[in-house]
mmCIF file of C-alpha atoms in Angstrom:
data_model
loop_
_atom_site.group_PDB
_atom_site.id
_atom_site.type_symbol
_atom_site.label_atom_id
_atom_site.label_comp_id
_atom_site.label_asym_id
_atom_site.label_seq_id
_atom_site.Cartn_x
_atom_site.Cartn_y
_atom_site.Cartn_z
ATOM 1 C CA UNK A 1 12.619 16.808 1.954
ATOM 2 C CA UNK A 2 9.370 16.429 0.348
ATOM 3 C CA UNK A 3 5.994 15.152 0.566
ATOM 4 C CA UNK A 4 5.341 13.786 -2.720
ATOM 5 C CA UNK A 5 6.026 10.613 -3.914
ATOM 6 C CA UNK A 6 6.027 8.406 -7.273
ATOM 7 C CA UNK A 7 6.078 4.568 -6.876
ATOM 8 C CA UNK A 8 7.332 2.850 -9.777
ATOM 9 C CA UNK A 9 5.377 0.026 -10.761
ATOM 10 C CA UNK A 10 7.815 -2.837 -9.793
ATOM 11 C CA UNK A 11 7.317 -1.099 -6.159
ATOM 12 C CA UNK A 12 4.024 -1.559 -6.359
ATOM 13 C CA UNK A 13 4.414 -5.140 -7.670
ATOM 14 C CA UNK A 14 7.246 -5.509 -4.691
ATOM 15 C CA UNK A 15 4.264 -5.042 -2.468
ATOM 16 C CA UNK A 16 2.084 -7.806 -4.373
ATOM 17 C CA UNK A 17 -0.134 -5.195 -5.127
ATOM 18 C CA UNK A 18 -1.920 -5.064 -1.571
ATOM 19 C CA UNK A 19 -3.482 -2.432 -1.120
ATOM 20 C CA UNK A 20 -4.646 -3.126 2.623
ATOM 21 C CA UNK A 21 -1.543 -4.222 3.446
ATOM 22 C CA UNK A 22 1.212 -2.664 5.594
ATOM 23 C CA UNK A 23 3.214 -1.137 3.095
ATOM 24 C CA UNK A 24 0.694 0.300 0.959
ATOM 25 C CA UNK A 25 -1.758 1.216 3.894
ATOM 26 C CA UNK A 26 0.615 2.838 5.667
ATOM 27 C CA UNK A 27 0.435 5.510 2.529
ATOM 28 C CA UNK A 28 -2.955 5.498 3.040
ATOM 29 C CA UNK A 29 -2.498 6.889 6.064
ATOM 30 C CA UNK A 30 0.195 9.400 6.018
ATOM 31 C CA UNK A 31 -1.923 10.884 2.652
ATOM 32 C CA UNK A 32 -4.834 11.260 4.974
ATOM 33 C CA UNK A 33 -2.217 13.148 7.664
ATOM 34 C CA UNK A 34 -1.208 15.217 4.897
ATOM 35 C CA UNK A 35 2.508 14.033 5.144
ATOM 36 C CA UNK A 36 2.334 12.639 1.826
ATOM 37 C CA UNK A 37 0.996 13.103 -1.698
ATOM 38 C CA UNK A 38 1.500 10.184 -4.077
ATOM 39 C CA UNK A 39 1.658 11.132 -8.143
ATOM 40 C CA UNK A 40 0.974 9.217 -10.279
ATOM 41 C CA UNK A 41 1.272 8.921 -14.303
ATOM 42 C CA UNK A 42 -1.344 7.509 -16.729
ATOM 43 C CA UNK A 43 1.901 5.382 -17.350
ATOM 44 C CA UNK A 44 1.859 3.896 -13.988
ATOM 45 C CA UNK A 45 -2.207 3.620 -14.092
ATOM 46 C CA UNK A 46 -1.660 1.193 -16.900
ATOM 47 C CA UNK A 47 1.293 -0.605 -16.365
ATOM 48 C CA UNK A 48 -0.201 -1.633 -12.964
ATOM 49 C CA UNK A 49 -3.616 -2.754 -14.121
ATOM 50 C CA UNK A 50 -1.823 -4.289 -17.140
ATOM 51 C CA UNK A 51 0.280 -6.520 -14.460
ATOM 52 C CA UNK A 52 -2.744 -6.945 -12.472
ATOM 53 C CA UNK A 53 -4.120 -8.293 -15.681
ATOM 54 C CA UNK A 54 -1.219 -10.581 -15.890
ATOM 55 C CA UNK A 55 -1.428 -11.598 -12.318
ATOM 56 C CA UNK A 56 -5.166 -12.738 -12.834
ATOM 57 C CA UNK A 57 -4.221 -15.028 -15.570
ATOM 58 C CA UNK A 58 -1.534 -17.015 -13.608
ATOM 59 C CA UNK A 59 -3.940 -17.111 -10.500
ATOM 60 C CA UNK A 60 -6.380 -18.429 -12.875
ATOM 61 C CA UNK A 61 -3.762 -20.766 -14.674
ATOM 62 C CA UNK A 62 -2.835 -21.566 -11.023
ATOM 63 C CA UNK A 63 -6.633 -22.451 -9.831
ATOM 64 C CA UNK A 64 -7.746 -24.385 -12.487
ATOM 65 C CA UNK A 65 -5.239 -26.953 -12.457
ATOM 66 C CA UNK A 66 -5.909 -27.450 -8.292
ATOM 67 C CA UNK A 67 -9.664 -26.642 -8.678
ATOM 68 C CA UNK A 68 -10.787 -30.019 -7.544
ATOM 69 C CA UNK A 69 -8.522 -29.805 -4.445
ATOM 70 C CA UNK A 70 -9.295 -25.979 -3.192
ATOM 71 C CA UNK A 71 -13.454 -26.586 -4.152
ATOM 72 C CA UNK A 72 -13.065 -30.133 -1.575
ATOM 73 C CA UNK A 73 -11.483 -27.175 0.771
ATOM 74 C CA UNK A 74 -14.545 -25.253 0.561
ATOM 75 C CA UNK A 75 -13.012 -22.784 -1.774
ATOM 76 C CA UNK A 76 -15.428 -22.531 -4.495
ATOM 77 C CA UNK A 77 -16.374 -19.219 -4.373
ATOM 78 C CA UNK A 78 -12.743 -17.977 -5.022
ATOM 79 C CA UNK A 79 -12.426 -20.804 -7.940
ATOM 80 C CA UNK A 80 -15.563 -19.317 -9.833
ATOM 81 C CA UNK A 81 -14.430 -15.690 -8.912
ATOM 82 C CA UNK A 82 -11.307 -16.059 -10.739
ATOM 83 C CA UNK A 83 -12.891 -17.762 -13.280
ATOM 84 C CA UNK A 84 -14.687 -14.883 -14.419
ATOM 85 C CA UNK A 85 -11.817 -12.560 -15.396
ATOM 86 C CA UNK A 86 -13.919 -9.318 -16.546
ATOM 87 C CA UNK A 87 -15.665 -9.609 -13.496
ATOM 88 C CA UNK A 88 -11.988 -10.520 -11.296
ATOM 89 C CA UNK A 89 -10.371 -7.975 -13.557
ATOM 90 C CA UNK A 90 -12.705 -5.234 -12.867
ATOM 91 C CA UNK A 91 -12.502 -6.405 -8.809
ATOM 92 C CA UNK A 92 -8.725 -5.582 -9.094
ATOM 93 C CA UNK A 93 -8.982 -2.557 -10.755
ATOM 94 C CA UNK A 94 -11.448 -1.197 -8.515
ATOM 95 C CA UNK A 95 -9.171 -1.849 -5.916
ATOM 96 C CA UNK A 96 -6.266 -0.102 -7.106
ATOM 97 C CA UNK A 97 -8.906 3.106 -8.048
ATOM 98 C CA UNK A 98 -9.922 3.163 -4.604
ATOM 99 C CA UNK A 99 -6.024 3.283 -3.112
ATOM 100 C CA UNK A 100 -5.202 6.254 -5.339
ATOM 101 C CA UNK A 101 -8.589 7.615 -4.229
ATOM 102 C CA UNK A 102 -8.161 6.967 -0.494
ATOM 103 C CA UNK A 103 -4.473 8.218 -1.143
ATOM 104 C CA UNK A 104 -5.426 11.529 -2.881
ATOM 105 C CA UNK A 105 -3.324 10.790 -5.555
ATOM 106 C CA UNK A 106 -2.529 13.394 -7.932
ATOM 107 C CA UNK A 107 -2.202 12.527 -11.615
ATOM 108 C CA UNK A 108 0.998 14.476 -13.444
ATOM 109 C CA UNK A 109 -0.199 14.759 -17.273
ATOM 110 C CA UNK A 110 2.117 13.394 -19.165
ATOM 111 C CA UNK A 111 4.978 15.425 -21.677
ATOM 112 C CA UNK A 112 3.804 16.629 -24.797
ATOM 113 C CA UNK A 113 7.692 17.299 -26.149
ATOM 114 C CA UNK A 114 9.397 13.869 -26.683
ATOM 115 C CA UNK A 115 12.703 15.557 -27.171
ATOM 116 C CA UNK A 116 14.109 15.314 -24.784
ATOM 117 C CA UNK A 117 13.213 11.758 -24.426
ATOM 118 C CA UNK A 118 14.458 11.263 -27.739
ATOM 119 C CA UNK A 119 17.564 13.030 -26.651
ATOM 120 C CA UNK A 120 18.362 10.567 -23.666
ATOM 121 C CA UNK A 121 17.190 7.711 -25.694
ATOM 122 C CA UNK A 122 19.881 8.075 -28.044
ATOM 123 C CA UNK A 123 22.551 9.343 -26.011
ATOM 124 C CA UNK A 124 21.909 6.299 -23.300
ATOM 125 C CA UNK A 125 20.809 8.574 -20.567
ATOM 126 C CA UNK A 126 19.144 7.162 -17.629
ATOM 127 C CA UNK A 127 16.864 5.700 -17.856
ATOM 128 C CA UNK A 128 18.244 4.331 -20.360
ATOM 129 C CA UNK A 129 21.377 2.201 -20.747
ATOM 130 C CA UNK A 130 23.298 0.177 -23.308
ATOM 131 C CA UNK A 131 21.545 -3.028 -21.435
ATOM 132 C CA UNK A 132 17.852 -1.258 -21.466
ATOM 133 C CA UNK A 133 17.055 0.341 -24.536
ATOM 134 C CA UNK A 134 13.421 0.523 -24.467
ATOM 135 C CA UNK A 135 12.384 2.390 -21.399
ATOM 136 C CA UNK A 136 10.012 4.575 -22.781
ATOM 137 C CA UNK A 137 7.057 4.434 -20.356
ATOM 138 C CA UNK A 138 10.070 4.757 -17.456
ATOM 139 C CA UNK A 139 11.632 8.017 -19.732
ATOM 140 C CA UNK A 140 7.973 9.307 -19.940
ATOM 141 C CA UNK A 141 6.451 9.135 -16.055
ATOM 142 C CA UNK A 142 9.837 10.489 -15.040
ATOM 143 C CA UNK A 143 10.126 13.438 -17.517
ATOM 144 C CA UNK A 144 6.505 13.942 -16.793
ATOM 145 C CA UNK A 145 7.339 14.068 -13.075
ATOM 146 C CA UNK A 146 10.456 16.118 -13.269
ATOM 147 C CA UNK A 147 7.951 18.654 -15.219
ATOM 148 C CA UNK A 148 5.539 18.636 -12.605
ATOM 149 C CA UNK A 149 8.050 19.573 -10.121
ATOM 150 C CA UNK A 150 9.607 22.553 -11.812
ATOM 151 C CA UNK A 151 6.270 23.580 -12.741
ATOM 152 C CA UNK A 152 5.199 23.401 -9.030
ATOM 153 C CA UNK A 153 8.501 24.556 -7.267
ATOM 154 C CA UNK A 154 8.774 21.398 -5.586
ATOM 155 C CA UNK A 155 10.898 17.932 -5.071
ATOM 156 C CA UNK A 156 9.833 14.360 -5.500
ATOM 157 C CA UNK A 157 10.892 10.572 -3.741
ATOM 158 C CA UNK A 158 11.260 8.540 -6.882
ATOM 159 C CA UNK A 159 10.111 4.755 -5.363
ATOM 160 C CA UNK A 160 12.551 2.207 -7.366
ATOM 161 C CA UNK A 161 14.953 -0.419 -7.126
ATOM 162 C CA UNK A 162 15.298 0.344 -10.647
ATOM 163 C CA UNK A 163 19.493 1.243 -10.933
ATOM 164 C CA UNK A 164 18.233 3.535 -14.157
ATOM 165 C CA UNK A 165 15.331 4.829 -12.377
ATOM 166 C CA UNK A 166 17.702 5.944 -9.073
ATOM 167 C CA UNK A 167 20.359 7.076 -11.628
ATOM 168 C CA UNK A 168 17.449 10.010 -12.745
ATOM 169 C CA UNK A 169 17.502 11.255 -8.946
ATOM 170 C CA UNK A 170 20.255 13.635 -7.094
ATOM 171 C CA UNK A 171 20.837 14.949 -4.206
ATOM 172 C CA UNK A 172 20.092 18.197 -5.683
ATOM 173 C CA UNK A 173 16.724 17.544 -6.356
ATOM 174 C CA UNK A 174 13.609 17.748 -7.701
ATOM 175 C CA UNK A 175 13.946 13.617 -8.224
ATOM 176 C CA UNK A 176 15.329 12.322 -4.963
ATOM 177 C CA UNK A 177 15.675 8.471 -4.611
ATOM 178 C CA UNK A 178 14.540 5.877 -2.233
ATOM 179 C CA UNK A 179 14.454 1.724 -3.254
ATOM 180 C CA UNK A 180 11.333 0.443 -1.281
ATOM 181 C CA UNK A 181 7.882 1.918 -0.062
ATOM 182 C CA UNK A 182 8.796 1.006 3.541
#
């Protein structure tokens, strides 16, 4: 129906953040094809380095109460790597620059008018829902998306497993829905 394509950040996290891997390479490569164009929101952009962020400090948690079994294993390196978490942090981040750079990713600017937002907000409007009140950075990369598409004359895969998130997509269009990357 369309080539572009928004991954919500639990997708991304679905795929342990991977970049090389076969999910998320596989974008790679149709984006270099030209069958698909992944978007992207300065939402996304920060949730996933903030959860990269969060990721880091576990690993590190993780590695420094088996340090003196992985540095017998010759594992060192990695130990003082994580150790350092600007440097590990800035590592990840890089990363995940260079995937939306190998991917061509295009970056949707985000609403200016929270109205309508506000509107769904308060009325309990997917994405949100009596159980998930506060899905603001969800409400915002959508609306922002949903923008982008009627200002382009085009359609949209919204990547979720996210019932509020596939409850924002139709059969109609723009926002179509599909659960998982592969």
């Amino acid at each position: 129906r369309t080539k572009f394509v928004f991954i919500d950040t639990q997708a991304f996290r679905r795929a342990r953040f991977d970049w090389n891997g076969r999910s998320l390479s596989k974008l790679i490569e149709f984006a270099k094809q030209g069958q698909l164009r992944l978007l992207v929101t300065d939402v996304t952009v920060g949730e996933v380095k903030s959860q990269l962020q969060e990721l880091l400090a576990e690993a590190s948690s993780a590695i420094t109460k088996q340090s003196g079994i992985l540095e017998q294993l010759g594992a060192s390196v990695a130990v003082d790597r994580v150790r350092d978490q600007a440097t590990s942090l800035g590592t990840l981040a890089a990363a995940f620059d260079e995937f939306l750079k190998r991917t061509n990713a295009v970056s949707v600017p985000l609403i200016s008018d929270v109205k309508g937002v506000l509107t769904d907000y308060f009325a309990r409007q997917p994405p949100f829902s009596a159980k998930k009140k506060a899905e603001f950075p969800d409400a915002i990369s959508i609306a922002s998306v949903r923008l982008w598409c009627q200002q382009n004359h085009s359609a949209a895969y919204i990547v979720s497993e996210d019932p509020d998130l596939r409850e924002c997509c139709s059969e109609a269009g723009p926002l179509f829905h599909t659960e998982s990357i592969a």
